[in-house]
């Protein structure tokens, strides 16, 4: 018998499964399809904007009081959030895909290469220094805007806007998902020294498919890597850092990143020189692209590999079609198959199916908004005319996307009376009420921290 | 007012949000530009196909219209291997592979079917003819000269792993061993499929022996090809004839409540879902009854395991004390059942087995796809992920020197042949391993153990 | 102020105005057309795409029916490639009057509209999604028309005949001479809405073809033209539901037409009288009505994915002044019984026949003719009538030639749904796709952008269908902005030798065109060749067609908002999920709502914001 069945294989579900499995539970993940991690930019956005969202949040820990009282972050508190992120950093470092804060006072190259320095010091029980802990960084978006980000993988670290080195954005000519001139121009408009360059893509491959993923597969090959490195070095001026589309390989991109850095540094004495006592900063960084994002795929792969090591099976292609509950407990869920429904039985269930985008919430033409697995109560407005605002980019966001499953402090879904709907059901991630993770730029933060907290709540109840 | 014949396959294109997850996982578009990817081929192109209503269209021929626009606009969809990895990963439920299969049927309806594809769709007929004189047939088919001829004349890939006719079909074995077969009140129907009947009867023997070991009488009624090869090659009319015959032949057992159990994951998938869905027979009562009665053998055995009905007399299958490393690949056709990987649950009961689960997407062969000269290399490139995985298990074991990989396991016959072709290692159906673990079957010689 | 002189000045760049310019230029008049936005920005670009056989009006508006069938036959010759020969069904559902079909058949016969009854079972075999409870089916020569392409092709023909077309030039003043009872329109002042400069155009005659805006134009000459503005709401489905145009066999009403146009089916329309031509709110009840009525044609339509909703305003005209000219020759039809002007007229009951107002006879104002009313199907006939009247006023006799003159591109034959996919496949352009939903390639986009004024991405949408598919700009908005920006940044980018409007929707043509230009650009002499057509559709020689691209962030936000206003009224189910992915792209990944703000707005920014369809939301 499973201790925990996780429904949903996005960042929330996978990280919750990891947390629960590490706590010794027998866990399985089922999901309708591959998870939303594939759409992520591969960064951990914790909290970028609050309320009317004019200015980016500089320090998320200090901004928590500005969130609604029932916001998941308010339910968890700073310490749990910090611990969850520390665990996430531990996992990704172990998987060879280290994530680090974008702290301007940090030596990026040295810290990201080191597994030892994951933020274990911010574990539970210790007083958290919110000023130090909560500082967001900013990375360059694929259109040249500043993205508020908390943790970034090594390959994106040198794109931080805290860095004063001039930027060269180098694209691959003809690649449909990356426009270096546009990025550079927008950086300039924001007072950042930037220029653009174009690399001859057609010399690199005779494949016609120039999607980011296909290019990343190409750049897993040593011959293409060598040729690409030469091209990059050719367009890089002394003292610059180079922003490239996130296509630097799927399997061993960090090795290639280092190679690229060394190739540039060997041509530019300044890059490799010690700078005020620091070691060299990376001269290369990736900028994420439209879905499917290569950094998101790498993160998904890292999580899945860790889960395999823990013996957790992730079964994709399973859509929950029914469940059985009595006495305030869920006894099983059923997924549809080519023939009869398949029954999945576990002691506990974690709902991590996502919001409207993930498929955890469905809104129909009659204005009914429904939680798709257990038909849980939702906070979403049940009238179509209340769903949306007249402007797409309205910074307050659209009310329909703020609706979700209301939960208690242990992340158990609540009924209208405020009592847990089922004793053995938890919810985490984008399905939760009182947050609009896309508007807030908190997608990955909500996923990791609520997934972690829910898994811990399950584990502690065993 | 939902009375329309809005068909589930067709309308599923409405679910596409263009997110590209399918394209990220497609093993075919990764290795060749000939297939531009599942999103392009299915939800995208379907909107431009002349008969592109979002529902099942006339597959037997172009609908007579007063307009001269009966032509299919695209051809690259023919490079979809039909592995269904796209369906598996799609988060919104687009039936991509089925949309592609229907598009291929429309190409066939518009442009006709090549002799090669017609032949590949007739493996039952080939099986039957060859079984008249298996040795001669094997010689004719497998000698290098005829392979070259077949490649040149028909476009059947010279190196692709064609099976060999067995000296005895499953039916002849059943007839020969009738006296030894178990009689019981508890009965199941065994659906063997063409490959088991003509090329690998021992897989059927292993299945029958295991089912009998559990105390069930195994009924093997007359049956014919499930029609999948025809569906894959766009010959929907012929596929429907075959499917309807099976429905008729199995009806009395299905009505009596017997489970219909198969060892070929593609045949069972066809009975469960592909034929009903692609041929628009979901409302046909006989089709529906058969769909609900059909089981993959491990899906059925897993139920027995869960209910504590599985005999526990399982013994190690290897002769030595060393752990037996077994890379297991759950084929695409099995994953398309959406029943998880039940063979893993059963094989895990066998002592001394070091089971290694492959996460490779596809072996590449995809039924008849890898047998076509223009697609052979694509199939091998797709399979590389799996072949490399198997090789890596062997490397690992060599280093730790506590065993070696001598065998792989996979539930689907064409995938096993491809695995053997790509890795050089023999491959077995997991039921052969289970039968061996019960002492009923000789895994090396692939025949019932002495006394069975 | 810059000044131009012409014989005929046409106001309005919709189907009618462009048709007038074509007709006038063919008859040898020096002609200038001004349009305040892009060609087809008004009602022409907001229509459902039905090329009427006329049968819809046989029992209600015989004049219009006769005009339609006659023009239907002509346009199939003159604009062949702008038409998909879908044929049309008129189907009687159980809710429709029993005796209507017989009266319908008799009227079709009387008006010489070919009508064949076919067995319902045969119709269902051809269109399996049709309501199986239909009792009778008639087949008529309805078809689907691409009004964007047709107008551009007409415009190209007009330019070839010598006309100048000036989009993004807004009429601000009509100049009159003479006193009361002897006034003459002598020209106009127009504002270049992009550069902000005025332009004075002296003209012998002004033809007001401003459609729903005709009343406003006439008012500038002190003439009252009371338009009946009938707003029609339409919905597009994610994919085609039928390949045949479907009409209910009943008196025309709401939601009784289903038109397969390109990749979608359009269900239409409502008919609500509105006060102003840009008064285009889409009410929830209108959406619901379209879906409920749509279910009667194709059961399940209401649960199918809806891509978008939009509204257009019919420029209907009913002469109500005692002293006025009668409307266009009404043939043998019965006289219309019209309510008094004071009582609100239901726009559904207003005639669809064209109306020609000769203001010299009607109002004593010379030099001004208004052509209005009518249907898209009859735009050529309307142009013919207007230019006939112009000849009369100018005292010349020159016969109309448009009925016998094909516009550029007819040699391609009727278009068919698969044509783009077919070309993408043949030329292996899959990886060149920028708008993947509608199969728009990079070179199509570049070709359109370099040869037309690109003030907003919406202009390119009308040229090549950018952003018109399921994701509604989710992936292609970003790409299109990036590509245009690249084009502008690279001053040496090769310019296609000729923007051939006839092939503006052809991926293969653009691909070959670009490959050839690249070869040409390599040779220095050829690269400096002047464009063969100095009357290119650019706003003016001084203005770079890509000038708006200098504000890429504005282009991006404008188009996102433009797409939003059409999806917001129908966001639920799958399309809501799609929109959430689009949000993820533009917020989470691109952070497009925090881009540096450009210093000015486009002439359309406020239109995209104001034209919101979420009335009553209170948000």
PDB file of C-alpha atoms in Angstrom, chain A residues 32 36 39-41 45 49 52-56 140-148 173-183 185-187 189-190 202 208-210 288-293 356-360 362-366 383-402 435-439 441 443, chain C residues 283-284 287-288 291-292 295 302-303 427-434 442 474-476 478-483 485-486 489-490 514 549-553 556-557 560-561 564-565 567-598 608-609 612 614-619:
ATOM      1  CA  UNK A  32      -2.434  13.199 -17.119  1.00  0.00           C
ATOM      2  CA  UNK A  36       4.195  22.280 -16.422  1.00  0.00           C
ATOM      3  CA  UNK A  39       6.925  25.656 -19.775  1.00  0.00           C
ATOM      4  CA  UNK A  40       9.047  27.246 -17.054  1.00  0.00           C
ATOM      5  CA  UNK A  41      11.952  29.545 -17.689  1.00  0.00           C
ATOM      6  CA  UNK A  45      10.638  32.939  -9.233  1.00  0.00           C
ATOM      7  CA  UNK A  49       5.196  41.568  -7.873  1.00  0.00           C
ATOM      8  CA  UNK A  52      -0.689  46.461  -8.364  1.00  0.00           C
ATOM      9  CA  UNK A  53       2.712  45.274  -9.395  1.00  0.00           C
ATOM     10  CA  UNK A  54       4.271  48.495 -10.541  1.00  0.00           C
ATOM     11  CA  UNK A  55       7.707  47.900  -9.042  1.00  0.00           C
ATOM     12  CA  UNK A  56       9.393  44.529  -8.787  1.00  0.00           C
ATOM     13  CA  UNK A 140      17.079  39.389 -18.672  1.00  0.00           C
ATOM     14  CA  UNK A 141      13.877  38.178 -20.302  1.00  0.00           C
ATOM     15  CA  UNK A 142      13.814  37.052 -23.951  1.00  0.00           C
ATOM     16  CA  UNK A 143      12.389  40.439 -24.866  1.00  0.00           C
ATOM     17  CA  UNK A 144      14.906  42.356 -22.782  1.00  0.00           C
ATOM     18  CA  UNK A 145      12.772  43.147 -19.738  1.00  0.00           C
ATOM     19  CA  UNK A 146      14.048  42.607 -16.192  1.00  0.00           C
ATOM     20  CA  UNK A 147      12.601  39.423 -14.661  1.00  0.00           C
ATOM     21  CA  UNK A 148      12.485  39.311 -10.855  1.00  0.00           C
ATOM     22  CA  UNK A 173      20.377  33.741 -37.332  1.00  0.00           C
ATOM     23  CA  UNK A 174      17.028  32.346 -38.399  1.00  0.00           C
ATOM     24  CA  UNK A 175      16.142  30.778 -35.056  1.00  0.00           C
ATOM     25  CA  UNK A 176      12.477  31.664 -34.668  1.00  0.00           C
ATOM     26  CA  UNK A 177      12.469  31.999 -30.896  1.00  0.00           C
ATOM     27  CA  UNK A 178      15.272  34.440 -30.127  1.00  0.00           C
ATOM     28  CA  UNK A 179      15.768  38.063 -31.183  1.00  0.00           C
ATOM     29  CA  UNK A 180      19.043  39.554 -29.955  1.00  0.00           C
ATOM     30  CA  UNK A 181      18.521  43.039 -31.448  1.00  0.00           C
ATOM     31  CA  UNK A 182      15.245  43.415 -29.615  1.00  0.00           C
ATOM     32  CA  UNK A 183      16.712  42.294 -26.309  1.00  0.00           C
ATOM     33  CA  UNK A 185      17.609  47.556 -27.599  1.00  0.00           C
ATOM     34  CA  UNK A 186      15.360  47.124 -24.607  1.00  0.00           C
ATOM     35  CA  UNK A 187      18.351  46.744 -22.330  1.00  0.00           C
ATOM     36  CA  UNK A 189      16.414  51.688 -23.070  1.00  0.00           C
ATOM     37  CA  UNK A 190      16.822  50.674 -19.443  1.00  0.00           C
ATOM     38  CA  UNK A 202      23.271  27.292 -40.852  1.00  0.00           C
ATOM     39  CA  UNK A 208      15.883  22.438 -40.676  1.00  0.00           C
ATOM     40  CA  UNK A 209      14.343  22.201 -37.225  1.00  0.00           C
ATOM     41  CA  UNK A 210      15.737  25.151 -35.280  1.00  0.00           C
ATOM     42  CA  UNK A 288      15.258  31.172 -21.512  1.00  0.00           C
ATOM     43  CA  UNK A 289      12.983  30.868 -24.538  1.00  0.00           C
ATOM     44  CA  UNK A 290       9.313  30.252 -25.249  1.00  0.00           C
ATOM     45  CA  UNK A 291       7.914  26.836 -24.248  1.00  0.00           C
ATOM     46  CA  UNK A 292       9.273  24.234 -24.331  1.00  0.00           C
ATOM     47  CA  UNK A 293      12.107  25.776 -22.391  1.00  0.00           C
ATOM     48  CA  UNK A 356      -6.525  26.459 -15.135  1.00  0.00           C
ATOM     49  CA  UNK A 357      -3.375  26.038 -17.195  1.00  0.00           C
ATOM     50  CA  UNK A 358      -2.360  22.765 -15.566  1.00  0.00           C
ATOM     51  CA  UNK A 359      -5.868  21.349 -15.836  1.00  0.00           C
ATOM     52  CA  UNK A 360      -6.615  21.204 -12.115  1.00  0.00           C
ATOM     53  CA  UNK A 362     -11.884  23.859 -15.398  1.00  0.00           C
ATOM     54  CA  UNK A 363     -14.158  26.768 -16.172  1.00  0.00           C
ATOM     55  CA  UNK A 364     -17.139  26.240 -18.429  1.00  0.00           C
ATOM     56  CA  UNK A 365     -19.312  28.467 -20.549  1.00  0.00           C
ATOM     57  CA  UNK A 366     -22.023  28.681 -17.947  1.00  0.00           C
ATOM     58  CA  UNK A 383     -20.101  34.228 -12.925  1.00  0.00           C
ATOM     59  CA  UNK A 384     -18.436  34.720 -16.264  1.00  0.00           C
ATOM     60  CA  UNK A 385     -18.753  38.474 -16.154  1.00  0.00           C
ATOM     61  CA  UNK A 386     -16.643  38.495 -12.974  1.00  0.00           C
ATOM     62  CA  UNK A 387     -13.735  36.552 -14.418  1.00  0.00           C
ATOM     63  CA  UNK A 388     -11.753  39.009 -16.480  1.00  0.00           C
ATOM     64  CA  UNK A 389     -10.667  42.608 -16.699  1.00  0.00           C
ATOM     65  CA  UNK A 390     -10.826  44.652 -19.896  1.00  0.00           C
ATOM     66  CA  UNK A 391      -7.047  44.909 -20.306  1.00  0.00           C
ATOM     67  CA  UNK A 392      -4.940  41.826 -20.912  1.00  0.00           C
ATOM     68  CA  UNK A 393      -1.914  43.235 -19.114  1.00  0.00           C
ATOM     69  CA  UNK A 394      -3.868  44.723 -16.208  1.00  0.00           C
ATOM     70  CA  UNK A 395      -1.397  44.460 -13.363  1.00  0.00           C
ATOM     71  CA  UNK A 396      -4.041  43.474 -10.877  1.00  0.00           C
ATOM     72  CA  UNK A 397      -4.527  40.249 -12.832  1.00  0.00           C
ATOM     73  CA  UNK A 398      -7.796  38.571 -13.745  1.00  0.00           C
ATOM     74  CA  UNK A 399     -10.023  37.360 -10.880  1.00  0.00           C
ATOM     75  CA  UNK A 400     -10.629  33.945 -12.459  1.00  0.00           C
ATOM     76  CA  UNK A 401      -6.936  33.161 -12.138  1.00  0.00           C
ATOM     77  CA  UNK A 402      -6.840  34.046  -8.470  1.00  0.00           C
ATOM     78  CA  UNK A 435      -2.567  33.421  -5.375  1.00  0.00           C
ATOM     79  CA  UNK A 436      -2.081  34.113  -9.069  1.00  0.00           C
ATOM     80  CA  UNK A 437       1.373  32.635  -9.533  1.00  0.00           C
ATOM     81  CA  UNK A 438       1.805  33.894 -13.091  1.00  0.00           C
ATOM     82  CA  UNK A 439       0.875  37.469 -12.204  1.00  0.00           C
ATOM     83  CA  UNK A 441       5.900  35.691 -10.667  1.00  0.00           C
ATOM     84  CA  UNK A 443       5.075  29.966  -9.947  1.00  0.00           C
TER      85      UNK A 443
ATOM     86  CA  UNK C 283     -22.708  41.155 -24.832  1.00  0.00           C
ATOM     87  CA  UNK C 284     -22.820  37.839 -23.101  1.00  0.00           C
ATOM     88  CA  UNK C 287     -22.591  34.970 -27.442  1.00  0.00           C
ATOM     89  CA  UNK C 288     -25.066  32.664 -25.785  1.00  0.00           C
ATOM     90  CA  UNK C 291     -24.231  29.191 -29.479  1.00  0.00           C
ATOM     91  CA  UNK C 292     -27.823  28.184 -28.847  1.00  0.00           C
ATOM     92  CA  UNK C 295     -26.549  24.018 -31.898  1.00  0.00           C
ATOM     93  CA  UNK C 302     -21.857  25.231 -28.203  1.00  0.00           C
ATOM     94  CA  UNK C 303     -19.487  22.829 -26.483  1.00  0.00           C
ATOM     95  CA  UNK C 427       8.593  23.568 -50.049  1.00  0.00           C
ATOM     96  CA  UNK C 428       9.447  22.038 -46.661  1.00  0.00           C
ATOM     97  CA  UNK C 429       8.843  25.285 -44.832  1.00  0.00           C
ATOM     98  CA  UNK C 430       7.806  23.762 -41.513  1.00  0.00           C
ATOM     99  CA  UNK C 431      10.674  25.285 -39.598  1.00  0.00           C
ATOM    100  CA  UNK C 432      10.039  28.687 -41.191  1.00  0.00           C
ATOM    101  CA  UNK C 433       6.668  28.951 -39.489  1.00  0.00           C
ATOM    102  CA  UNK C 434       6.228  31.999 -37.292  1.00  0.00           C
ATOM    103  CA  UNK C 442       8.861  34.269 -41.926  1.00  0.00           C
ATOM    104  CA  UNK C 474       0.478  33.433 -27.968  1.00  0.00           C
ATOM    105  CA  UNK C 475       3.632  32.387 -29.753  1.00  0.00           C
ATOM    106  CA  UNK C 476       3.695  34.538 -32.870  1.00  0.00           C
ATOM    107  CA  UNK C 478       6.716  37.823 -29.838  1.00  0.00           C
ATOM    108  CA  UNK C 479       8.235  36.311 -32.954  1.00  0.00           C
ATOM    109  CA  UNK C 480       6.613  38.831 -35.292  1.00  0.00           C
ATOM    110  CA  UNK C 481       7.847  41.762 -33.235  1.00  0.00           C
ATOM    111  CA  UNK C 482      11.323  40.265 -33.173  1.00  0.00           C
ATOM    112  CA  UNK C 483      11.373  39.723 -36.920  1.00  0.00           C
ATOM    113  CA  UNK C 485      12.613  44.680 -35.425  1.00  0.00           C
ATOM    114  CA  UNK C 486      15.347  42.698 -37.118  1.00  0.00           C
ATOM    115  CA  UNK C 489      17.631  47.096 -37.668  1.00  0.00           C
ATOM    116  CA  UNK C 490      19.272  45.509 -40.695  1.00  0.00           C
ATOM    117  CA  UNK C 514      12.853  35.766 -51.094  1.00  0.00           C
ATOM    118  CA  UNK C 549       8.549  49.154 -35.694  1.00  0.00           C
ATOM    119  CA  UNK C 550      10.780  51.650 -33.987  1.00  0.00           C
ATOM    120  CA  UNK C 551       8.404  51.106 -31.093  1.00  0.00           C
ATOM    121  CA  UNK C 552       8.506  47.331 -30.770  1.00  0.00           C
ATOM    122  CA  UNK C 553       7.153  47.272 -27.247  1.00  0.00           C
ATOM    123  CA  UNK C 556       3.732  43.916 -28.906  1.00  0.00           C
ATOM    124  CA  UNK C 557       1.349  45.328 -26.343  1.00  0.00           C
ATOM    125  CA  UNK C 560      -1.762  41.439 -27.313  1.00  0.00           C
ATOM    126  CA  UNK C 561      -4.575  43.775 -26.356  1.00  0.00           C
ATOM    127  CA  UNK C 564      -7.485  39.956 -26.006  1.00  0.00           C
ATOM    128  CA  UNK C 565     -10.557  42.002 -26.802  1.00  0.00           C
ATOM    129  CA  UNK C 567     -11.083  36.384 -26.923  1.00  0.00           C
ATOM    130  CA  UNK C 568     -12.228  37.863 -23.627  1.00  0.00           C
ATOM    131  CA  UNK C 569     -15.948  37.443 -24.398  1.00  0.00           C
ATOM    132  CA  UNK C 570     -15.503  33.744 -25.129  1.00  0.00           C
ATOM    133  CA  UNK C 571     -12.936  32.725 -22.558  1.00  0.00           C
ATOM    134  CA  UNK C 572     -13.936  29.506 -20.898  1.00  0.00           C
ATOM    135  CA  UNK C 573     -12.861  25.885 -21.209  1.00  0.00           C
ATOM    136  CA  UNK C 574     -10.033  25.221 -23.608  1.00  0.00           C
ATOM    137  CA  UNK C 575      -9.635  28.777 -24.819  1.00  0.00           C
ATOM    138  CA  UNK C 576      -9.304  30.046 -21.245  1.00  0.00           C
ATOM    139  CA  UNK C 577      -6.593  27.469 -20.688  1.00  0.00           C
ATOM    140  CA  UNK C 578      -4.890  28.649 -23.869  1.00  0.00           C
ATOM    141  CA  UNK C 579      -5.059  32.242 -22.687  1.00  0.00           C
ATOM    142  CA  UNK C 580      -3.452  31.247 -19.409  1.00  0.00           C
ATOM    143  CA  UNK C 581      -0.517  29.779 -21.339  1.00  0.00           C
ATOM    144  CA  UNK C 582      -0.317  33.020 -23.298  1.00  0.00           C
ATOM    145  CA  UNK C 583      -0.226  34.845 -19.969  1.00  0.00           C
ATOM    146  CA  UNK C 584       2.576  32.598 -18.812  1.00  0.00           C
ATOM    147  CA  UNK C 585       4.558  33.459 -21.939  1.00  0.00           C
ATOM    148  CA  UNK C 586       4.054  37.217 -21.792  1.00  0.00           C
ATOM    149  CA  UNK C 587       4.246  37.626 -18.016  1.00  0.00           C
ATOM    150  CA  UNK C 588       6.348  34.848 -16.515  1.00  0.00           C
ATOM    151  CA  UNK C 589       8.824  34.439 -19.324  1.00  0.00           C
ATOM    152  CA  UNK C 590       8.891  37.756 -21.181  1.00  0.00           C
ATOM    153  CA  UNK C 591       7.763  40.112 -18.411  1.00  0.00           C
ATOM    154  CA  UNK C 592       6.127  42.118 -21.191  1.00  0.00           C
ATOM    155  CA  UNK C 593       4.043  44.164 -18.775  1.00  0.00           C
ATOM    156  CA  UNK C 594       7.225  45.698 -17.375  1.00  0.00           C
ATOM    157  CA  UNK C 595       8.942  46.555 -20.606  1.00  0.00           C
ATOM    158  CA  UNK C 596      10.255  50.065 -21.070  1.00  0.00           C
ATOM    159  CA  UNK C 597       7.341  52.211 -22.195  1.00  0.00           C
ATOM    160  CA  UNK C 598       7.541  53.744 -25.648  1.00  0.00           C
ATOM    161  CA  UNK C 608      -7.922  48.326 -28.825  1.00  0.00           C
ATOM    162  CA  UNK C 609      -8.467  49.294 -25.251  1.00  0.00           C
ATOM    163  CA  UNK C 612     -13.511  46.012 -24.929  1.00  0.00           C
ATOM    164  CA  UNK C 614     -16.650  42.938 -21.287  1.00  0.00           C
ATOM    165  CA  UNK C 615     -19.533  45.217 -20.692  1.00  0.00           C
ATOM    166  CA  UNK C 616     -21.221  44.656 -17.391  1.00  0.00           C
ATOM    167  CA  UNK C 617     -18.198  43.026 -15.839  1.00  0.00           C
ATOM    168  CA  UNK C 618     -17.829  45.911 -13.439  1.00  0.00           C
ATOM    169  CA  UNK C 619     -14.142  45.260 -13.081  1.00  0.00           C
TER     170      UNK C 619
END
